Short mmCIF file of the C-alpha atoms (twelve columns), coordinates in Angstrom:
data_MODEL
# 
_entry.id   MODEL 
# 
loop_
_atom_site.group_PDB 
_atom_site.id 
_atom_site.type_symbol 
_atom_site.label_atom_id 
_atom_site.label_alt_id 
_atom_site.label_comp_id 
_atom_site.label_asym_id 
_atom_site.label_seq_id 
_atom_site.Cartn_x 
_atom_site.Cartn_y 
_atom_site.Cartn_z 
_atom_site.pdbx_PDB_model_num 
ATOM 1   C CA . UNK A 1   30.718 79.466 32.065 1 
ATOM 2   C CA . UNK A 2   28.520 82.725 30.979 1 
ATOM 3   C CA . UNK A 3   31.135 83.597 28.369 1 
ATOM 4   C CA . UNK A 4   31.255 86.739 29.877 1 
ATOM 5   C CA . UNK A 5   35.122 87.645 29.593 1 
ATOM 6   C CA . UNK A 6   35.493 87.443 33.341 1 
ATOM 7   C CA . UNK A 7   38.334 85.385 34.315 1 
ATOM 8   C CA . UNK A 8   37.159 81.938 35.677 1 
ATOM 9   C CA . UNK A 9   38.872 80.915 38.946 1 
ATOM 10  C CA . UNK A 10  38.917 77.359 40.012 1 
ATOM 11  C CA . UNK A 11  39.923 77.309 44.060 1 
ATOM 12  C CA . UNK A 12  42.370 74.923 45.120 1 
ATOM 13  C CA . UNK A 13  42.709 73.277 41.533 1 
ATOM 14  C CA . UNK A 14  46.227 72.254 40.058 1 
ATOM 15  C CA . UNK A 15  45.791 70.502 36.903 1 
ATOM 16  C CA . UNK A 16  49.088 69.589 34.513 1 
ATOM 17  C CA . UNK A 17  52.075 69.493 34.551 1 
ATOM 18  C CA . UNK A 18  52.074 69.012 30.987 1 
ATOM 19  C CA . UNK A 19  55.840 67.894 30.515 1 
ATOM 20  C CA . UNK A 20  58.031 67.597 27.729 1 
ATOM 21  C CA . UNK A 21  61.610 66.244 27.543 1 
ATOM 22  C CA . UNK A 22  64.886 67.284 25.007 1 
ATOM 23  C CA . UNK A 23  66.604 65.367 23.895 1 
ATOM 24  C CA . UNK A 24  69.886 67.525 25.769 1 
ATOM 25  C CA . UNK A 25  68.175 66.564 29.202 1 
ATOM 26  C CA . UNK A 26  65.845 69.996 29.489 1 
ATOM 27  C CA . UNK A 27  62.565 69.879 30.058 1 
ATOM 28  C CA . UNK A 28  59.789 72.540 29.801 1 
ATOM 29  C CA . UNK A 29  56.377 72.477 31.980 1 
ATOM 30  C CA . UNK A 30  52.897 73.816 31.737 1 
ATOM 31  C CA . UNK A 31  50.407 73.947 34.325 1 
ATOM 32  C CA . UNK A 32  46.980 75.199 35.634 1 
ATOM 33  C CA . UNK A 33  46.803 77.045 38.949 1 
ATOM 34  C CA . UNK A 34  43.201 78.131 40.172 1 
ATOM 35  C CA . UNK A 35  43.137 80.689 36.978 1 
ATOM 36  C CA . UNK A 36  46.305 80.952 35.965 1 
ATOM 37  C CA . UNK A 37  48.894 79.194 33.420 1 
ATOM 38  C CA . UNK A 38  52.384 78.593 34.430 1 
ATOM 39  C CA . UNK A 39  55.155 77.688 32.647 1 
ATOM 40  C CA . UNK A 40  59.063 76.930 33.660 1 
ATOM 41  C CA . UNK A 41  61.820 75.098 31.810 1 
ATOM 42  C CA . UNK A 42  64.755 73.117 34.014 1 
ATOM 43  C CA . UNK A 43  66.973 70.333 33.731 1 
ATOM 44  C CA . UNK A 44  67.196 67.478 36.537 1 
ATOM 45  C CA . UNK A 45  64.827 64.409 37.422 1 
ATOM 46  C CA . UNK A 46  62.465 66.810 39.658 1 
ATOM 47  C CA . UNK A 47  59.668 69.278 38.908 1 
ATOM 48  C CA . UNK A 48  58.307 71.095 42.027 1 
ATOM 49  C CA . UNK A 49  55.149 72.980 41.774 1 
ATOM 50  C CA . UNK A 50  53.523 75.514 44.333 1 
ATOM 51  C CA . UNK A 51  49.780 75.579 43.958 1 
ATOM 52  C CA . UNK A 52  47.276 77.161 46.099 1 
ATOM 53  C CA . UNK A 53  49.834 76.837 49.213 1 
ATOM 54  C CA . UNK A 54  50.622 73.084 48.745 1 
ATOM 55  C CA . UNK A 55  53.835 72.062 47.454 1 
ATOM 56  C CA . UNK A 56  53.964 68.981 44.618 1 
ATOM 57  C CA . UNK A 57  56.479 66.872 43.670 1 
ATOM 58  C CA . UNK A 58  56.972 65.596 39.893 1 
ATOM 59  C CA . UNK A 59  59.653 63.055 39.353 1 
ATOM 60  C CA . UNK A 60  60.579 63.449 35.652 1 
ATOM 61  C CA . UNK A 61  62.286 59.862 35.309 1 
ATOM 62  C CA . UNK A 62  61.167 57.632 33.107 1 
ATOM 63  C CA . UNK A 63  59.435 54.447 34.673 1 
ATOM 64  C CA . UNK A 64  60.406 51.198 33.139 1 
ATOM 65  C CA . UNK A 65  56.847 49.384 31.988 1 
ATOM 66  C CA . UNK A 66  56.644 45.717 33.422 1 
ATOM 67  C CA . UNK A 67  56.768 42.970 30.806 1 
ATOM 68  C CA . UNK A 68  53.044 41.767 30.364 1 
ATOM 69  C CA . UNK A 69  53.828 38.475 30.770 1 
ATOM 70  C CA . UNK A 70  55.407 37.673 34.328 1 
ATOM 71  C CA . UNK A 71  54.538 35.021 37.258 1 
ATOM 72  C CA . UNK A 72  51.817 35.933 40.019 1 
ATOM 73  C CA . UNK A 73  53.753 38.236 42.292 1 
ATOM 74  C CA . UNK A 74  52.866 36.828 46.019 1 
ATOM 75  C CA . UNK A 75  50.877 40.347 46.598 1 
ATOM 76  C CA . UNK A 76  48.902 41.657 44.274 1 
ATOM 77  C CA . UNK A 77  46.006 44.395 44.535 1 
ATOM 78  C CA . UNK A 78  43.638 45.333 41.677 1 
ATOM 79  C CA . UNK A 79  41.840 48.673 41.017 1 
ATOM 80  C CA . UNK A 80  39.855 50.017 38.184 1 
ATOM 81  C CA . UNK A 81  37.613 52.520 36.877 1 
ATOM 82  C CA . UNK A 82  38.987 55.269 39.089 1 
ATOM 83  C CA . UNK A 83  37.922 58.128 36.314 1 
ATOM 84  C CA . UNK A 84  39.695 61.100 37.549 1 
ATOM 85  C CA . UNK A 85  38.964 60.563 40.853 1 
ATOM 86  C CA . UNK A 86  42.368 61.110 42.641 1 
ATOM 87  C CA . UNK A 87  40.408 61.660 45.966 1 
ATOM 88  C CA . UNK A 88  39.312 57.629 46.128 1 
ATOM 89  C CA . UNK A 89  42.730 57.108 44.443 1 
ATOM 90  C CA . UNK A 90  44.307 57.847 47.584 1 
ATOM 91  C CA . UNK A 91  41.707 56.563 49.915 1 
ATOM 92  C CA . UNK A 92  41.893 53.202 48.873 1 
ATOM 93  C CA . UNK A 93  45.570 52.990 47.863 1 
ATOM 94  C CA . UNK A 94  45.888 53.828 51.903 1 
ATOM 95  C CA . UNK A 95  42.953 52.199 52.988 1 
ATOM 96  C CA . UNK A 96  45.019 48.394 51.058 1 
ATOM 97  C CA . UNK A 97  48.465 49.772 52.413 1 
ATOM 98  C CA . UNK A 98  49.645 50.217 49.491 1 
ATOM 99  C CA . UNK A 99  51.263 53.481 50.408 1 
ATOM 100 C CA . UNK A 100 51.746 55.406 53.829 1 
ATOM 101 C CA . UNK A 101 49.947 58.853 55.146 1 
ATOM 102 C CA . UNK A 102 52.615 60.601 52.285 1 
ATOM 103 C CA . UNK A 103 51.393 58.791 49.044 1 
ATOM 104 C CA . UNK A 104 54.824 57.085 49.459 1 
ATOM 105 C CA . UNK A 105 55.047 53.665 48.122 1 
ATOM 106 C CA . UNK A 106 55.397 50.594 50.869 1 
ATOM 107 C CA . UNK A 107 53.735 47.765 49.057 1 
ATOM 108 C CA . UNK A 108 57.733 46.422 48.685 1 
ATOM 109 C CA . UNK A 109 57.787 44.001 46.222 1 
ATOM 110 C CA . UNK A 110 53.944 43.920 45.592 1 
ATOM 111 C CA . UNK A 111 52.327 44.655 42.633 1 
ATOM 112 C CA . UNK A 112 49.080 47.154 41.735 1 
ATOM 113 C CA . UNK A 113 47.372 46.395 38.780 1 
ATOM 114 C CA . UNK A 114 45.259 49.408 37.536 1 
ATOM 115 C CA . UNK A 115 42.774 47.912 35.368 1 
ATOM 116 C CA . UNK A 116 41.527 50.463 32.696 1 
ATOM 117 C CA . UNK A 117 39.380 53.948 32.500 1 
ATOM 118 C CA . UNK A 118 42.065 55.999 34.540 1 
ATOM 119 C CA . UNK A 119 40.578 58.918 33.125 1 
ATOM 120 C CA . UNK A 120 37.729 60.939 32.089 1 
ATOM 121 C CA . UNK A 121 34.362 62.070 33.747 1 
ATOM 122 C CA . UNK A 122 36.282 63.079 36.941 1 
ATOM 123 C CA . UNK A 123 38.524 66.781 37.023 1 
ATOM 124 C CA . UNK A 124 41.232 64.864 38.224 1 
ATOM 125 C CA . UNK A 125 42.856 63.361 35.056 1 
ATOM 126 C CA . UNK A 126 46.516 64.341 35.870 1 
ATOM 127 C CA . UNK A 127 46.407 63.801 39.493 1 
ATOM 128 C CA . UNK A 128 45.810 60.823 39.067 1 
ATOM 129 C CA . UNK A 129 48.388 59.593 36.211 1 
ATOM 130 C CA . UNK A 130 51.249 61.492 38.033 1 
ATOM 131 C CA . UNK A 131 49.742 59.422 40.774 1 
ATOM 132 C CA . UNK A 132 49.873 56.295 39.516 1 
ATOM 133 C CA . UNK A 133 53.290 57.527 37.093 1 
ATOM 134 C CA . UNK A 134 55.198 58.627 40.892 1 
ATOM 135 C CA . UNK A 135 54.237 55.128 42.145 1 
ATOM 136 C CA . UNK A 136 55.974 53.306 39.048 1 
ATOM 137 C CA . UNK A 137 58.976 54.424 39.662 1 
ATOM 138 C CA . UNK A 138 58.680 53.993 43.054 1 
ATOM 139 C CA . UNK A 139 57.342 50.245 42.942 1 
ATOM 140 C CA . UNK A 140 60.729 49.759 40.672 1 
ATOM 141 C CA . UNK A 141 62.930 51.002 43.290 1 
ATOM 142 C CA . UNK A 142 61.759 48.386 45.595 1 
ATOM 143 C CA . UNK A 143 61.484 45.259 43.490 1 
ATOM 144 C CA . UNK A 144 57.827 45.925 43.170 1 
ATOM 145 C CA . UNK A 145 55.427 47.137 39.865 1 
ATOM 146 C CA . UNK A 146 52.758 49.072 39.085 1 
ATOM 147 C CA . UNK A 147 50.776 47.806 35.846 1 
ATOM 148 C CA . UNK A 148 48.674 50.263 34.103 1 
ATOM 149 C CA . UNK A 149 46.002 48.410 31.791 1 
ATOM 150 C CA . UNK A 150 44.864 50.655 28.790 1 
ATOM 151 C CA . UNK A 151 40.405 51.040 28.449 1 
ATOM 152 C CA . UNK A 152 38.709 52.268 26.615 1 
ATOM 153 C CA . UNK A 153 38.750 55.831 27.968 1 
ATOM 154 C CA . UNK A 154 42.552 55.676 27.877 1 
ATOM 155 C CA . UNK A 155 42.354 55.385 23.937 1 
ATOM 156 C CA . UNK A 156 39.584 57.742 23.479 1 
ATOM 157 C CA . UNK A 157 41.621 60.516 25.411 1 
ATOM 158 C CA . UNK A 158 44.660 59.580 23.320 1 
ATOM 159 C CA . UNK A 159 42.569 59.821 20.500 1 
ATOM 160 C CA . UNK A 160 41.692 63.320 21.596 1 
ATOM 161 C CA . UNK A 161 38.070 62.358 21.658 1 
ATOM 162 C CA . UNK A 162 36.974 64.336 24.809 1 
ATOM 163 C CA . UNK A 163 32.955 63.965 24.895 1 
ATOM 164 C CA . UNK A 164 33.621 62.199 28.154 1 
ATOM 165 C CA . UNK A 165 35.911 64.961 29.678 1 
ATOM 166 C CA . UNK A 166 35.003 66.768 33.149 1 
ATOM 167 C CA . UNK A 167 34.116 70.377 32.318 1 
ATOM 168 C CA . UNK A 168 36.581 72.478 34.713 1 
ATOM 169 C CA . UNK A 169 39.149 69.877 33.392 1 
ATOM 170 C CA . UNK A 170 38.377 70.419 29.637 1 
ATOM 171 C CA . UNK A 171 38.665 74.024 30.565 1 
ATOM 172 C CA . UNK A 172 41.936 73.456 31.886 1 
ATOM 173 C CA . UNK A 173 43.167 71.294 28.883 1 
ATOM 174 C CA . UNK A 174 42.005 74.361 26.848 1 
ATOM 175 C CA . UNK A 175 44.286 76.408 28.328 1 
ATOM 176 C CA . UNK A 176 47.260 74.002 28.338 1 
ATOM 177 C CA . UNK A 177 47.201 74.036 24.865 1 
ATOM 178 C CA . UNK A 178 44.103 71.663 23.970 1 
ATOM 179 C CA . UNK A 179 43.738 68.104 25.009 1 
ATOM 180 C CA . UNK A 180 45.873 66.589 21.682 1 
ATOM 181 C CA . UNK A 181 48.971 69.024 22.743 1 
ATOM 182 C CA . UNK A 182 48.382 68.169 26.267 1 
ATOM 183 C CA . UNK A 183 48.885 64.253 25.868 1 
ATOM 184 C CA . UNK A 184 51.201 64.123 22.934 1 
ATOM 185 C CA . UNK A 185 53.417 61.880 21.933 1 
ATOM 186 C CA . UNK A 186 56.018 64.018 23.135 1 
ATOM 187 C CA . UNK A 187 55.133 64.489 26.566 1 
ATOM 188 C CA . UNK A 188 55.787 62.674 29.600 1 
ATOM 189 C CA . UNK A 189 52.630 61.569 30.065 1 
ATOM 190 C CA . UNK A 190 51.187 61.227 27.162 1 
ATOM 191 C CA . UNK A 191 54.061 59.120 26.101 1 
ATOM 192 C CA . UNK A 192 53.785 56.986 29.089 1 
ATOM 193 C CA . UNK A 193 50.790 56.174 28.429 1 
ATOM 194 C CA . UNK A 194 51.136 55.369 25.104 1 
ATOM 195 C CA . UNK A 195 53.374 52.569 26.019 1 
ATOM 196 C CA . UNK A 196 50.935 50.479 28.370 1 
ATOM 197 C CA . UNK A 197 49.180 47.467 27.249 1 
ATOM 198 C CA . UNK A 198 46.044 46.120 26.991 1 
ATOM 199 C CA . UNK A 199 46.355 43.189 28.176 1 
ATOM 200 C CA . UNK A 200 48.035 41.513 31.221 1 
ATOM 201 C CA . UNK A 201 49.010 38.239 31.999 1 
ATOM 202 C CA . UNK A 202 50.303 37.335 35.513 1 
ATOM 203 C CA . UNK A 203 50.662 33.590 36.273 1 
ATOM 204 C CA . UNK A 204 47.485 31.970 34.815 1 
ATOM 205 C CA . UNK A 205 45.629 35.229 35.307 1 
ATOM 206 C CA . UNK A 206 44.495 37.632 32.187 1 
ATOM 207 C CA . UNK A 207 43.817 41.063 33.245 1 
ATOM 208 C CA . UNK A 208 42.137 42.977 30.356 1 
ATOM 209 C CA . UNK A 209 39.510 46.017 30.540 1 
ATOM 210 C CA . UNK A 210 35.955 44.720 29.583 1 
ATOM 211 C CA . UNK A 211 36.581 41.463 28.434 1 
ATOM 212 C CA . UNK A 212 38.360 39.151 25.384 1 
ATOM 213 C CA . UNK A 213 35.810 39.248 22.661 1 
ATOM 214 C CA . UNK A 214 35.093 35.816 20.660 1 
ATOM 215 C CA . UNK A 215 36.843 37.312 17.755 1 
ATOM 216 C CA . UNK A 216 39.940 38.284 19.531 1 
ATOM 217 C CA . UNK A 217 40.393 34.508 21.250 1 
ATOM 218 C CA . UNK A 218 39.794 32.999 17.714 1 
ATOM 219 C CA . UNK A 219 42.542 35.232 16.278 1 
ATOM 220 C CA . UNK A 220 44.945 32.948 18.546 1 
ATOM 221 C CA . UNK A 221 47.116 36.180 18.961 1 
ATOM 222 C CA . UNK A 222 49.557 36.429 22.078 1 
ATOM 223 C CA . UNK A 223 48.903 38.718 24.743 1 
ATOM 224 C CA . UNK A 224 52.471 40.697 23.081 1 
ATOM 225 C CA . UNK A 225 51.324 40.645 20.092 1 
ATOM 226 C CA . UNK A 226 47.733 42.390 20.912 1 
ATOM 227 C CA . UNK A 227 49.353 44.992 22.706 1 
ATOM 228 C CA . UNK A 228 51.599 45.507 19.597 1 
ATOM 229 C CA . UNK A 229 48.818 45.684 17.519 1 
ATOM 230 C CA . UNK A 230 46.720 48.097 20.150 1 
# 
């Protein structure tokens, strides 16, 4: 941007919410519309934004995060590496009927294990965690799951290390109240997040991001206790 003073305008882009949650059941939410901030404070389970004519749903429950040790569901799909990219997000989560033409969850008691580096390098950060956070609770409903494995670009955004961070989305984060307010412990997301592990075990199956070092498999340490110590 020319650092001009001119107002920068991003068409069609919703980025946020950024959501936090009392303790008396209010919430208050940020969020980015094309070049403007928003902000609204409610109470209730539901969040409804209105962004560039499309209306979006936020369910403000909080998903319950599937035990990292379980049995081998009998379906199971596996992405990773989706970076922001909420537009192949959808695409494929269709594409492996995972969910119908609304994004709604029909995998029934199926599980989708997201492997790592959720985020970064794409503008689509929060699409895609509300994504993924909607289809938790969802997955729940219907005797299903949806793991979320931590990467490395999980814990660098969480350690507000940003060098990796899409420009119009850093932009965005900027005005949201900077990328360490924006994921905070206190928010919705950034909370979430903060609760996923780093390792999954389904069956005789170990789902990591990257790979088990030498160092770690000597350590003889139980898939709870790394994600404790993560």
């Amino acid at each position: 941007y020319s650092g001009s003073g001119d107002d920068v305008e991003l068409p069609g882009f919703l980025d946020g919410p950024v959501v936090r949650r009392f303790q008396d059941g209010r919430w208050q939410a940020l969020w980015f519309c094309e070049r403007e901030v928003f902000e609204r404070k409610g109470e209730g389970d539901l969040l409804d934004v209105s962004c560039a004519g499309k209306a979006v749903h936020f369910p403000l429950s909080q998903p319950r995060v599937p035990a990292p040790v379980a049995a081998m569901p009998t379906k199971l799909a596996v992405l990773s590496d989706i970076e922001g990219n909420a537009v192949f997000l959808d695409g494929a989560l269709r594409a492996l009927a995972i969910v119908d033409g609304n994004g709604a969850w029909t995998y029934g008691s199926g599980h989708l294990v997201v492997l790592g580096d959720s985020v970064d390098r794409g503008r689509d950060v929060f699409p895609v965690l509300w994504t993924l956070y909607r289809l938790s609770l969802q997955a729940e409903a219907a005797g299903g799951a949806v793991h979320v494995v931590l990467g490395n670009h999980e814990q660098y955004l969480l350690h507000s290390n940003i060098s990796r961070a899409n420009p119009e989305h850093l932009y965005t984060l900027g005005r949201l109240g900077g990328p360490e307010a924006a994921f905070a412990t206190d928010t919705l997301i950034g909370g979430w997040l903060r609760r996923m592990p780093v390792a999954l075990r389904l069956g005789r199956v170990l789902f990591v991001h990257g790979g088990v070092s030498t160092a770690t498999v000597d350590a003889g340490m139980s898939v709870e206790s790394l994600n404790t110590a993560i």
